[in-house]
Backbone as a ProteinNet text record, in pm:
[ID]
protein_1_A
[PRIMARY]
MGHNADAAVPPDRRFGEEGGRLSYGGYLRLPELLAQQRPQSEAPDELLFITIHQVYELWFKLLLHELEKARDAMSDGELWLARHQFGRVHAVERVLVQQVEVLETMTPQDFLAFRAHLAPASGFQSVQFRELEFLSGVKDTGYLTRLRDADETELARLRRRLDEPTLWDAYLTALSQRGLPVSDDEIMGSLLAVARDRRSYDDLWQLAEDLLTHDETAAQWRTRHVQMVERQIGTKSGTGGSTGAPYLRGRTRLHYFPLLWELRAWL
[TERTIARY]
-2597.6	-2683.1	-2827.1	-2856.6	-2990	-3088.3	-3042.9	-3135.5	-3158.9	-3274.7	-3305.9	-3227.4	-3157.5	-3073.5	-3156.3	-3281.6	-3364.7	-3403.4	-3409.7	-3451.2	-3347.7	-3220.2	-3114.6	-3116.3	-3197.6	-3205.3	-3310.3	-3274.5	-3374.5	-3489.7	-3612.5	-3727.1	-3732	-3666.5	-3671.3	-3550.4	-3465.5	-3347	-3384.7	-3328.9	-3360	-3234.3	-3118.5	-2995.9	-2973.3	-2891.7	-2853.3	-2972.8	-2961.6	-3065.8	-3183.9	-3166.5	-3273.4	-3402.9	-3385.8	-3505.5	-3569.9	-3487.2	-3534.1	-3634	-3632.5	-3732.6	-3688.5	-3557.5	-3508.4	-3381.7	-3374.6	-3256.1	-3169.1	-3044.5	-2950.7	-3006.8	-3047.1	-3100	-3229.7	-3313.1	-3438.4	-3416.8	-3325.6	-3298.2	-3243.8	-3152.1	-3091.2	-3171.3	-3280.3	-3366.2	-3283.1	-3199.9	-3107.1	-3175.5	-3285.2	-3348.8	-3387	-3444.7	-3482	-3358.5	-3257.7	-3136.8	-3064.4	-3047.2	-2969.1	-3047.4	-3174.6	-3254.5	-3250.5	-3178.8	-3180	-3070.2	-2982.3	-2876.4	-2926	-2971.1	-3035	-2967.7	-2863.4	-2792.6	-2885.4	-2852.7	-2929.1	-2864.1	-2752.2	-2680.3	-2619.7	-2547.1	-2475.7	-2329.8	-2291.3	-2151.9	-2114.5	-2003.2	-1966.4	-1946.4	-1897.5	-1862.9	-1978.3	-2094.6	-2206.5	-2250.4	-2237.9	-2272.3	-2181.7	-2052.8	-1959.5	-2005.2	-2038.7	-2077.9	-2202.6	-2301.2	-2425	-2399.2	-2323.7	-2298.9	-2228.1	-2123	-2047.1	-2137.4	-2220.5	-2303.8	-2416.7	-2468.5	-2568.7	-2505.9	-2384.7	-2314.3	-2289.8	-2253.3	-2236.8	-2365.2	-2478.3	-2604.6	-2636	-2597.8	-2615.7	-2527.7	-2404	-2315.3	-2370.1	-2424.5	-2482	-2596.7	-2678.6	-2789.8	-2737.8	-2632.4	-2574.6	-2512.8	-2442.7	-2379.9	-2484.8	-2595.9	-2702.1	-2752.6	-2768.7	-2814.8	-2715.2	-2587.1	-2484.9	-2462.3	-2466.4	-2444.7	-2562.1	-2682.3	-2796.8	-2778	-2733.4	-2711.6	-2600.4	-2494.5	-2385.3	-2435.1	-2513.3	-2568	-2655.5	-2744.6	-2834.9	-2758.8	-2654.3	-2574	-2502.6	-2450.6	-2386.7	-2486.8	-2607	-2708.6	-2750.9	-2744.7	-2785.5	-2672.4	-2554.4	-2441.5	-2372.3	-2408.9	-2347.4	-2228.6	-2123.1	-2011.4	-1938.1	-1931.3	-1865.9	-1939.2	-2072.2	-2150	-2131.9	-2128	-2104.3	-1970.1	-1866.9	-1734.3	-1735.6	-1810.5	-1823.5	-1884.5	-1990.3	-2055.1	-1960.6	-1885.5	-1793.1	-1683.6	-1642.1	-1543.8	-1594.7	-1720.5	-1780.9	-1793.9	-1834.7	-1847.4	-1713.5	-1606.9	-1475.1	-1434.8	-1463.5	-1429	-1504	-1631.9	-1711.1	-1659.1	-1627.5	-1581.8	-1448.5	-1363.7	-1238.7	-1268.4	-1370.5	-1410.4	-1461	-1535.7	-1585.9	-1470.8	-1364.7	-1248.9	-1184.3	-1167.9	-1101.6	-1182.8	-1315.5	-1399.9	-1375.8	-1327	-1300.7	-1201.8	-1108.7	-1008.5	-1073.5	-1180.6	-1250.7	-1310.2	-1371.1	-1431.6	-1326.3	-1205.2	-1099	-1041.8	-1083.8	-1043.7	-1116.4	-1216.3	-1287.1	-1214.1	-1178	-1107.3	-1205.2	-1153.8	-1243	-1320	-1253.5	-1321.7	-1437	-1413.8	-1519.9	-1639.4	-1611.5	-1719.1	-1795.7	-1723.9	-1789.2	-1880.9	-1858.9	-1942.6	-2087.6	-2111.5	-2250.4	-2286.5	-2193.2	-2218.9	-2339.8	-2358.2	-2469.1	-2604.2	-2610.1	-2736.2	-2772.8	-2677.4	-2702.3	-2776.8	-2754.4	-2813	-2965.5	-3027.5	-2965.7	-2936.7	-2929.7	-2898.8	-2757.5	-2740	-2610.1	-2600.2	-2475.8	-2453.4	-2494.7	-2502.5	-2551.1	-2689.6	-2765.8	-2904	-2916.9	-2806.8	-2814.1	-2871.8	-2993.7	-3060.6	-2991.5	-2949.9	-2885	-2753.7	-2679.2	-2553.9	-2581.8	-2687.5	-2723.9	-2769.3	-2838.6	-2877.1	-2753.8	-2650.5	-2527.4	-2465.3	-2465.7	-2410.3	-2493.8	-2626	-2712.8	-2692.4	-2689	-2670.9	-2535.2	-2436	-2301	-2285.1	-2387.5	-2383.6	-2384	-2370.2	-2371.1	-2512.5	-2595.8	-2735.6	-2753	-2805.5	-2825.2	-2967.9	-3055.5	-3195.8	-3210.2	-3107.9	-3114.5	-3131.1	-3085.2	-3097.9	-3243.6	-3332.7	-3473.7	-3530.6	-3475.4	-3520.7	-3428.6	-3302.7	-3209	-3224.8	-3276.4	-3298.1	-3434.2	-3438.9	-3566.7	-3632.9	-3556	-3612.6	-3646.6	-3622.6	-3655.1	-3806.6	-3857.2	-4001.2	-4034.3	-4162.5	-4204	-4150.6	-4138.8	-4084.1	-3938.3	-3861.7	-3721.3	-3707.2	-3790.2	-3785.1	-3823.6	-3918.5	-3958.2	-3842.5	-3762.9	-3645.8	-3546.2	-3524.5	-3430.5	-3482.4	-3612	-3668.6	-3650.9	-3669.3	-3651.1	-3506.6	-3411.2	-3270.3	-3239.5	-3304.6	-3282.7	-3333.4	-3438.9	-3501.3	-3438.7	-3374.2	-3327	-3185.9	-3144.3	-3008.8	-2900.4	-2787.8	-2672.4	-2578.1	-2474.4	-2371	-2305.8	-2284.6	-2223.3	-2316.3	-2445.4	-2541.4	-2532.4	-2520.9	-2513.6	-2384.1	-2274	-2148	-2156	-2218.9	-2236.7	-2321.3	-2421	-2500.4	-2413.3	-2324	-2233.5	-2142.2	-2094.9	-2011.4	-2090.7	-2212.2	-2292.1	-2328.1	-2345.9	-2376.2	-2260.6	-2140.2	-2022.8	-1992.3	-2087.7	-2071.3	-1990.3	-1965	-1886.8	-1980.6	-1955.4	-2042.9	-2028.1	-2139.4	-2137.4	-2194.5	-2205.7	-2251.1	-2144.7	-2183	-2092.5	-1961.1	-1969.2	-1848	-1769.7	-1822.6	-1753.9	-1709.5	-1757.1	-1733.3	-1585.4	-1508.8	-1367.1	-1295.4	-1335	-1276.3	-1304.9	-1425.4	-1460.6	-1381.3	-1365.1	-1286.7	-1141.3	-1088.1	-951.2	-940.3	-1043	-1040.6	-1036.8	-1113.6	-1114	-977.3	-918.6	-789.9	-676.1	-685.1	-574.4	-586	-703.4	-722.4	-772.8	-685.2	-722.3	-757.9	-701	-730.3	-879	-937.9	-1079.5	-1172.8	-1123.4	-1214.5	-1168.2	-1092.6	-1038.5	-1148.2	-1260.9	-1367.1	-1424.2	-1435.7	-1483	-1379.2	-1250.9	-1145.3	-1145.9	-1154.1	-1153.4	-1275.7	-1388.4	-1508.3	-1491.8	-1427.8	-1398.3	-1307.3	-1211.2	-1123.5	-1202.1	-1302.9	-1388.6	-1464.3	-1515.6	-1584.5	-1488.4	-1367	-1269.5	-1230.5	-1219.6	-1188.4	-1301.2	-1425.1	-1539.6	-1529.5	-1497.3	-1481.8	-1368	-1254.6	-1135.4	-1155.3	-1214.8	-1233.7	-1334.4	-1437.8	-1532.3	-1461.2	-1370	-1293.1	-1201.6	-1143.9	-1060.7	-1142.4	-1266.3	-1351.9	-1384.4	-1416.6	-1447.7	-1327.7	-1207.2	-1086.2	-1061.3	-1073.2	-1051.8	-1155.6	-1277.2	-1384.3	-1358.5	-1317.8	-1294.6	-1174.2	-1074.2	-960.7	-1006.1	-1095.2	-1148.7	-1228.4	-1309.1	-1389.1	-1297.6	-1193.4	-1099.4	-1029.3	-1001.3	-935.3	-1028.8	-1159.6	-1256.2	-1302.4	-1339.3	-1402.4	-1330.8	-1220.6	-1148.5	-1234.2	-1248.7	-1323.6	-1464.4	-1511.6	-1648.6	-1749.6	-1866.2	-1973.7	-2028.9	-2088.7	-2151.2	-2279.8	-2321.1	-2443.3	-2566.9	-2558.3	-2672.6	-2675.2	-2577.3	-2576.8	-2480	-2411.6	-2313.2	-2187.5	-2093.6	-1968.3	-1875.2	-1919.2	-1838.6	-1726.2	-1603.7	-1488.9	-1467	-1481.4	-1462.6	-1558.7	-1684.4	-1780.5	-1733.3	-1693.5	-1649	-1521.1	-1430.4	-1304.2	-1330.6	-1429.8	-1462.3	-1512.8	-1572.8	-1627.7	-1525.4	-1404.5	-1303	-1257.2	-1284.1	-1242.7	-1350.2	-1459.2	-1570.1	-1530.5	-1567.3	-1545.4	-1678.7	-1703.1	-1822	-1808.6	-1689.1	-1667.6	-1551.4	-1571.4	-1459.3	-1394.4	-1470.5	-1410.3	-1308.1	-1328.2	-1230.2	-1100	-1108.7	-986.6	-920.6	-1002.1	-947.5	-880.9	-932.8	-879.2	-728.8	-680.2	-537	-449.4	-500.3	-420.1	-411.5	-502.2	-506.2	-429.6	-394	-326.9	-183.1
2849	2732.6	2772.6	2901.9	2951.8	2933.8	2886.3	2867.1	2999.8	3017.8	3134.6	3123	3232.6	3227.5	3195.2	3246.7	3222.9	3076.3	3007.3	2867.3	2779.2	2828.3	2750.4	2760.3	2852.3	2871	2777.4	2688.3	2598.6	2679.3	2633.7	2712	2734.3	2645.9	2662.3	2736.3	2785.3	2855.9	2994.7	3033.1	3163.1	3237.4	3199.6	3268.9	3385.3	3481	3591.2	3672.5	3727.1	3814.8	3738.3	3606.7	3534.3	3534.4	3510.1	3504.4	3641	3740.2	3876.5	3897.8	3811.1	3823.3	3911.5	3929.4	4002.3	4077	4203.4	4283.2	4292.7	4334	4353.9	4455.7	4569.6	4674.3	4634.7	4558.3	4514.7	4413.8	4318.6	4216.5	4278.4	4374.4	4439.6	4558.5	4590.6	4704	4831.6	4854.9	4967.6	5104.2	5127.4	5259	5290.6	5190.6	5213	5228.2	5142.8	5146.1	5279.1	5325.9	5447.6	5574.3	5559	5673.7	5695.1	5607.7	5614.5	5701.9	5757.3	5844.4	5989.1	6043.4	6175.2	6268.5	6338.9	6430.6	6538.4	6581.2	6685.6	6822.9	6827.7	6953.6	6957.5	7065.4	7078.9	7036.1	6985.3	6945.8	6830.6	6842.4	6740.5	6601.1	6590.9	6460	6390.3	6453.6	6387	6261.8	6263.6	6144	6027.5	6054	5950.5	5893.1	5979.5	5938.5	5850.1	5891.7	5814.4	5679.9	5681.3	5557.8	5454.2	5495.7	5403.2	5339.3	5420	5365.6	5279.2	5311	5222.8	5089.5	5093.9	4969.5	4886.7	4951.9	4878.5	4805.1	4872.4	4808.9	4690	4696.9	4581.7	4465.3	4495.9	4390.5	4331.4	4418.6	4368.4	4271.6	4304.9	4216.9	4080.5	4080.6	3954.6	3877.2	3947.1	3880.1	3812.2	3878.7	3818.3	3690.5	3695.6	3579.5	3463.7	3492.7	3387.7	3333.7	3421.2	3376	3292.6	3326.2	3241.5	3100.7	3093.3	2962.6	2886.4	2957.1	2892.4	2840.8	2922.2	2879.8	2755.5	2758.7	2645.1	2519.3	2536	2420.5	2359	2443.2	2390.3	2310.7	2365.5	2298.7	2166.2	2158.4	2037.3	1936.8	1968.1	1877.4	1882.7	1979.3	1994.3	2089.8	2044.2	2134.1	2179.7	2095.4	2134.8	2252.9	2253.6	2362.7	2490.4	2476.7	2593.7	2657.1	2574.1	2626.6	2697	2643.9	2709.7	2847.9	2857.3	2987.2	3084.9	3035.9	3124.8	3176.5	3095.2	3144.3	3267.6	3266.1	3382.3	3500.1	3470	3575.3	3646.5	3570.5	3630.3	3719.2	3674.6	3754.1	3886.6	3883	4006.1	4097.6	4041.8	4125.3	4192.4	4126	4191.2	4311.3	4298.8	4411.3	4526.8	4495.2	4600.6	4682.7	4614.2	4684.3	4771.5	4717	4790.9	4910.9	4902.3	5012.9	5141.4	5130.7	5250	5340.6	5280.9	5360	5451.8	5405.4	5489.4	5611.6	5589.5	5700.7	5799.5	5749.9	5838.6	5927.5	5909.9	6006.6	6138.7	6140.6	6263	6332.9	6457.7	6531.2	6577.5	6612.2	6666.6	6789	6872.5	6991.7	6952.9	6849.5	6802.1	6751.3	6677.5	6622	6732.6	6830.4	6938.1	7021.5	7014.3	7090.5	7043.4	6918.4	6869	6798.5	6784.7	6706.1	6756.9	6887.4	6943.3	6896.6	6860	6815.1	6673.3	6600.2	6460.8	6445	6536.4	6521.8	6513.6	6425.5	6333.8	6194.4	6179.2	6049.1	6006.1	5877.2	5826.2	5679.7	5632.3	5491	5406.3	5467.6	5398.8	5339.9	5399.7	5358.8	5245	5188.8	5079.5	4954.5	4921.2	4804.6	4676.5	4670.1	4548.4	4521.7	4627.6	4607.9	4548.6	4596.3	4539.5	4394.9	4364	4225.1	4135.5	4185.4	4107.3	4081.3	4182.1	4163	4063	4075.2	3983	3839.8	3821.3	3688	3629.5	3717	3671.9	3647.5	3683.5	3650.1	3766.7	3889.7	4007	4064.7	4015.1	4056.5	4162.2	4278	4390	4441.1	4408.8	4451.3	4602.9	4671.2	4816.2	4886.9	4822	4886.3	4901.9	4821.9	4834	4968.6	5026.2	5158.8	5270.1	5237.9	5341.5	5375.6	5281.7	5309	5376.2	5503.1	5574.3	5590.5	5592.2	5614.1	5484	5369.6	5242.2	5223.7	5174.6	5150.9	5013.5	4980.7	4856.8	4733.3	4740.6	4627.7	4603.2	4710.6	4697.4	4645.7	4696.2	4649.3	4501.5	4460.7	4319.8	4232.4	4280.4	4204.6	4188	4295.6	4287.8	4193.5	4197.5	4105.9	3961.1	3937.5	3801.6	3756.3	3846.2	3810.4	3783.4	3855.5	3832.6	3695.1	3648.5	3521.7	3399.7	3418.3	3303.6	3263	3140.6	3094.6	3178.8	3190.9	3262.1	3164.7	3217.6	3132.8	3044.2	3098.9	3021.4	2909.7	2938	2832.9	2717.6	2752.5	2649.4	2569.5	2636.8	2564	2468.4	2510.8	2421.5	2300.3	2322	2210	2111.7	2166.6	2080.2	2000.2	2062.3	1990.3	1877.8	1909.1	1809	1691.8	1719.3	1610.4	1513	1556	1468.2	1410.1	1424.3	1365.2	1447.2	1574.3	1659.8	1742.2	1747.1	1823.2	1973.9	2046.3	2190.4	2273.5	2217.1	2296.4	2400.1	2501.8	2612.7	2566.8	2466.2	2423.2	2316.5	2273.5	2169.6	2215.2	2331.1	2371.6	2391.1	2447.6	2468.2	2334.9	2236.4	2104.1	2046.5	2071.1	2021.7	2094.7	2225.5	2301.7	2255.1	2222.7	2171.7	2034.8	1952.3	1819.8	1832.5	1926	1950.4	1998.8	2090.8	2148.3	2046.8	1955.3	1862.6	1731.5	1706	1581.6	1616.7	1673.5	1717.1	1597.9	1481.8	1363.5	1328.8	1346	1312.7	1429.9	1551.8	1666.8	1782.4	1751.7	1862.4	1948.5	1889.5	1970.1	2068.6	2025.3	2116.2	2223.8	2186.4	2285.1	2390.2	2346.3	2440.8	2531.8	2477.8	2559.3	2664.1	2625.5	2722.8	2833.6	2796.2	2895.8	2989.5	2936	3020.8	3121.7	3076	3168.1	3276.7	3236.5	3332.3	3433.6	3388.1	3480.4	3581.4	3535.5	3627.2	3731.3	3687.4	3776.3	3875.5	3823	3906.5	4009.7	3968.9	4061.6	4169.5	4134.2	4235.5	4336.5	4289	4379.3	4468.7	4414.4	4495.9	4606.9	4573	4675.9	4784.8	4746.1	4846.3	4936.7	4876.6	4956.5	5051.1	4998.8	5081.6	5192.6	5161.5	5260.1	5374.3	5340.8	5446.1	5531.8	5471.8	5550.9	5651	5606.9	5696.3	5810.1	5777.2	5880.1	5981	5932.6	6024.2	6112.8	6056.8	6136.3	6242.8	6212.5	6305.2	6412.2	6373	6469.7	6480.5	6409.1	6419.7	6374.4	6461	6426	6483.5	6533.1	6585.4	6474.7	6513.2	6417.5	6368.1	6247.1	6192.4	6266.1	6259	6328	6270	6146	6083.8	6108.2	6186.7	6219.1	6137.9	6040	5962.4	6046	5991	6063.4	6055.2	5987.1	5978.5	5878.5	5923.7	5833.7	5763.7	5830.5	5757.9	5639.4	5655.8	5544.7	5430.5	5463.5	5361.2	5293.7	5372.8	5318	5214.7	5240.1	5146	5013.3	5012.6	4889.9	4808.9	4859.4	4783.1	4662.1	4660.2	4546.6	4438.3	4456.6	4362.1	4229.8	4117.8	3984.7	3912.4	3850.4	3767.5	3633.9	3576.9	3441.8	3443.4	3500.4	3516.1	3384.9	3275.8	3148.7	3098.3	3129.4	3086.8	3164.5	3287.5	3364.4	3313.5	3286.6	3236.3	3100.1	3020.9	2887.6	2891.5	2995	3003.6	2997.3	3050.9	3052.3	2913.5	2823.7	2690.7	2586.9	2621.7	2522.7	2498.3
-7220.7	-7231.9	-7260.7	-7240.5	-7269.9	-7157.1	-7036.5	-6925.1	-6853.2	-6797.7	-6715.9	-6585	-6545.8	-6425.6	-6302	-6296.3	-6178.6	-6166.3	-6279.8	-6276.3	-6208	-6202.3	-6139.9	-5987.9	-5934.5	-5790.2	-5732.7	-5642.2	-5582.1	-5522	-5537	-5491.2	-5341.5	-5263.7	-5118.4	-5063.1	-5150.2	-5103.9	-5054.9	-4938.1	-4880.8	-4836.5	-4893.9	-4859.9	-4955	-4908.9	-4995.7	-5040.7	-5160.9	-5212.2	-5270.7	-5293.4	-5360.1	-5278.7	-5143.4	-5061.2	-5043.3	-5009.4	-4996.5	-4884.3	-4783.5	-4678.3	-4562.4	-4545	-4429	-4466.2	-4429.4	-4457.4	-4332.4	-4353.2	-4241.8	-4143	-4194.3	-4107.5	-4040.1	-4111	-4053	-3941.3	-3964.6	-3863.7	-3735.6	-3749.8	-3634.1	-3583.4	-3652.9	-3616.2	-3602	-3702.8	-3697.4	-3691.8	-3764.3	-3751.4	-3607.2	-3537.2	-3398	-3309.5	-3333.7	-3252	-3264.8	-3387.1	-3410.4	-3377.8	-3346	-3305	-3153.8	-3081.6	-2935.5	-2876.5	-2958.4	-2908.5	-2919.2	-2806.7	-2807.6	-2707.4	-2749.9	-2659.8	-2603.6	-2481.6	-2414.3	-2428.9	-2500.4	-2516.9	-2656.5	-2684.3	-2811.8	-2800.1	-2684.1	-2663	-2755.8	-2828.3	-2927.5	-2869.2	-2744.1	-2688.9	-2618.3	-2615.3	-2548.1	-2624.7	-2756.1	-2834.5	-2796.7	-2778.1	-2733.3	-2599.7	-2506.2	-2371.7	-2375.9	-2453	-2463	-2528.6	-2638	-2712.4	-2626.4	-2555.5	-2471.6	-2366.5	-2302	-2195.3	-2248.9	-2365.5	-2425.2	-2464.6	-2516.1	-2550.7	-2424.9	-2314.6	-2189.6	-2151.9	-2165.1	-2127.9	-2218.7	-2345.5	-2434.9	-2391.5	-2353.8	-2304.2	-2174.2	-2085.8	-1961.2	-1991.1	-2088.9	-2126.1	-2170.6	-2252.4	-2298.4	-2182.6	-2092.8	-1979.3	-1890.9	-1867.3	-1787.2	-1853.7	-1985	-2060.9	-2048.3	-2065.2	-2063.1	-1922.1	-1823	-1686	-1635.5	-1678.4	-1644.4	-1701	-1826	-1888.1	-1815.9	-1775.3	-1702.2	-1567.7	-1498.6	-1368.7	-1383.5	-1481.8	-1500.3	-1541.3	-1621.4	-1662.6	-1543	-1451.9	-1331.8	-1248.2	-1231.7	-1151.4	-1213.1	-1345.9	-1416.4	-1433.5	-1380.3	-1393.1	-1527.6	-1612.7	-1745.5	-1733.4	-1667.6	-1636.8	-1761.6	-1864.1	-1989.5	-2052.8	-2043.8	-2101	-2020	-1888.5	-1803.7	-1836.7	-1857.7	-1890.5	-2026.2	-2120.4	-2251.1	-2235.3	-2155.1	-2134.7	-2064.6	-1967.5	-1896.9	-1989.2	-2086.3	-2182.6	-2256.4	-2291.8	-2358.4	-2261.9	-2139.5	-2038.3	-2018	-2006.2	-1983.2	-2101	-2223.7	-2342	-2341.7	-2307.2	-2302.3	-2192.5	-2077.4	-1966	-1997.2	-2074.3	-2115.2	-2205.5	-2289	-2373.7	-2287.4	-2181.4	-2092.2	-2034.2	-1995.8	-1940.6	-2047.7	-2167.6	-2275.1	-2321.4	-2308.2	-2354.3	-2276.6	-2154.4	-2074.8	-2147	-2219	-2291.5	-2394.5	-2456.1	-2553	-2483.1	-2366.3	-2292.7	-2246	-2219.1	-2171.5	-2281.5	-2405.5	-2509.4	-2490	-2403.5	-2368.9	-2253.9	-2270.2	-2165.5	-2057.4	-1938.4	-1834.6	-1883.8	-1961.9	-2014.8	-2107.4	-2189.5	-2279.1	-2198.6	-2090.3	-2008.6	-1937.1	-1883	-1809.7	-1898.5	-2030.9	-2123.6	-2123.8	-2078.6	-2075.5	-1945.3	-1850.8	-1730.2	-1653.1	-1648	-1571	-1623.1	-1752.3	-1811.5	-1766.4	-1706.4	-1670.9	-1538.8	-1445.4	-1312.2	-1319.5	-1238.8	-1141.8	-1198.8	-1331.2	-1389.7	-1349	-1329.4	-1285.3	-1319.4	-1342.3	-1364.3	-1244.7	-1127.2	-1007.7	-1031	-1122.7	-1146.9	-1248.4	-1293.1	-1390.1	-1324.7	-1360	-1302.7	-1347.9	-1474.7	-1524	-1451.5	-1419.2	-1346.4	-1208.8	-1142.1	-1012	-1027.5	-1136.3	-1161.7	-1172.2	-1240.6	-1253.7	-1117.4	-1031.4	-897.8	-817.8	-824.8	-751	-800.3	-931.5	-989.6	-950.7	-936	-900.6	-751.4	-672.9	-530.8	-435.6	-486.2	-398.6	-399.6	-309.3	-303.3	-195.2	-233.2	-141.4	-159.8	-66.6	-77.6	-70.9	-21.1	-9.8	-142.9	-251.2	-381.7	-423.9	-368.2	-404.8	-362	-257.9	-214.1	-263.7	-286.6	-331.2	-479.5	-560.2	-702.6	-719.7	-683.1	-677.4	-813.4	-919.8	-1053.1	-1124.9	-1062.4	-1126.1	-1130.1	-1243.1	-1251.8	-1193.4	-1189.8	-1124.5	-1197.2	-1329.3	-1404.1	-1365.7	-1353.7	-1316.2	-1172.9	-1082.3	-943.8	-935.6	-1020	-1022.4	-1067.8	-1163.9	-1207.9	-1093.5	-1017.9	-906.6	-797.6	-770.5	-670.4	-714.9	-844.5	-895.4	-876	-901.6	-883	-736.4	-646.5	-504.1	-462.5	-527.2	-488.9	-555.9	-670	-746.8	-706.9	-741.6	-705.8	-773	-705.1	-757.9	-828.1	-887.8	-947	-840.6	-721.9	-614.3	-569.1	-560.4	-526.4	-626.7	-754.4	-858.5	-847.4	-812.6	-795.8	-677.4	-569.3	-455.2	-493.4	-578.5	-627.8	-705.6	-789.4	-866.3	-773.9	-665.2	-569.1	-502.2	-460.3	-388.9	-478.9	-609.4	-702.9	-717.3	-676.4	-679.4	-541.8	-450	-318.3	-220.8	-251.3	-162.6	-74.1	56.6	146.7	124.8	141.2	111.6	225.4	344.4	458.1	492.3	568.2	597.5	661.3	750.1	819.3	744	627.3	551.3	412	369.6	231.3	201.6	296.7	268.9	251.8	328	311	174.2	122.5	-11	-118.1	-101.7	-198.6	-199.2	-80.7	-72.8	-137.6	-120.6	-183.4	-334.5	-388.8	-532.8	-578.6	-502.6	-541	-532.5	-437.9	-413.3	-489.9	-545.6	-621.5	-761.1	-839.8	-974.8	-1062	-1034.6	-1115.5	-1107.3	-990.7	-971.5	-997.1	-972	-971.1	-1059.9	-1164.4	-1244.1	-1305.3	-1346.6	-1405.1	-1303	-1177.5	-1072.9	-1041.2	-1044.3	-1022.6	-1133.4	-1258.5	-1369.9	-1365.3	-1321.5	-1309.4	-1199	-1089.2	-983.4	-1036.1	-1120.8	-1181.3	-1273.3	-1342.4	-1426.4	-1341.9	-1228.5	-1137.7	-1090.2	-1055.8	-1005.2	-1112.3	-1236.7	-1346.2	-1365	-1356.3	-1361.8	-1250.9	-1131.6	-1016.2	-1039.6	-1083.5	-1102.5	-1213.2	-1323.3	-1434.8	-1399.1	-1323.3	-1276.1	-1186.8	-1102.9	-1017.1	-1099.8	-1205.9	-1294.9	-1359.1	-1397.3	-1456.7	-1355.1	-1231.3	-1128.8	-1103.6	-1099.6	-1078	-1194.5	-1315.5	-1434.9	-1441.8	-1402.3	-1405.9	-1307.7	-1184.5	-1086.3	-1126.8	-1190.3	-1239	-1344.3	-1431.2	-1533.3	-1469.2	-1369.3	-1301	-1232.2	-1165.5	-1099.6	-1201.6	-1316.2	-1420.6	-1477	-1479.3	-1537.9	-1439.9	-1317.5	-1225.7	-1091.4	-1071.2	-944.6	-828.3	-728.5	-607.6	-607.2	-720.9	-726.3	-695.6	-643.7	-619.7	-751.2	-749.5	-869.5	-902.7	-1028.3	-1070.1	-1003.6	-957.3	-890.5	-741	-688.3	-546.7	-463.5	-523.5	-447.8	-427.7	-351.5	-329.7	-449.1	-553.8	-675.5	-662.4	-691.7	-691.8	-558	-442.4	-315.9	-299.7	-341.7	-336.3	-426.2	-548.2	-642.9	-595.3	-536.7	-488.3	-378.2	-294.3	-187.9	-241	-360.5	-416.7	-495.8	-511.3	-583.5	-503.8	-373.2	-288.9	-281.9	-355.8	-353.3	-418.2	-353.3	-410.1	-421	-535.8	-552.6	-479.5	-482.5	-429.6	-330.1	-211.7	-117	-76.1	-72	-31.2	-132.6	-260	-360.3	-346	-298.6	-271.9	-143.5	-41.7	84.1	66.3	-27.4	-52.7	-77.1	-142.9	-175.7	-49.6	57.8	180.4	244.2	205.6	266.3	183.7	61.8	-23.7	21
[MASK]
+++++++++++++++++++++++++++++++++++++++++++++++++++++++++++++++++++++++++++++++++++++++++++++++++++++++++++++++++++++++++++++++++++++++++++++++++++++++++++++++++++++++++++++++++++++++++++++++++++++++++++++++++++++++++++++++++++++++++++++++++++++++++++++++++++++++++++

């Protein structure tokens, strides 16, 4: 037709190559991201170890974001939105469990080739993981003194999590907004009312199931993680000074929402 190809592109279009304002690598800041894997040794598998743990921290960041939104939605009575957020949380947590399999492609001999370079660094020092526990209801002020390498910004984040409402607090708010009592001596009765009258309270029941799935999947990750540690280092102490696998094994019995587990015995 003899028309200039550029003339056919609307002037306000910014998709594809026409706009040229942002690249894939620029948007994701790939140069900075890919520069963060810095092994401390020549061991071939140290890159695997670093990459897996950095990916975990990215997932933890996303989980904190999604769980905050779920908590706020519960408090605001937007139960459908809270359930949507929990669906994403559950999908991410399943990935966390599956990622352990990638780390287990590293043999104990491969790990020992660089393990000495890690001390005293340890997964125990993950501030975001502690934030997830605090937000989920397991608040332990002792971590403020035990995380000796945390900087003031990280400690401030943990203090904020200690002070702010938990997921369970938000669920109790959702119950009270429906006229159900939530005092310590009445909460089990309210949970039973929700469980036994699905016609009236199915949204609250399904939300309780979402909380329980979050709890259960986190426990699956802790169990899978300790199995991996036992496979890698046996009964050796952790690089951060903990007892290693015995400490982790003790935390596999942790529950975020014990009343939801106890509820089963009352049905």
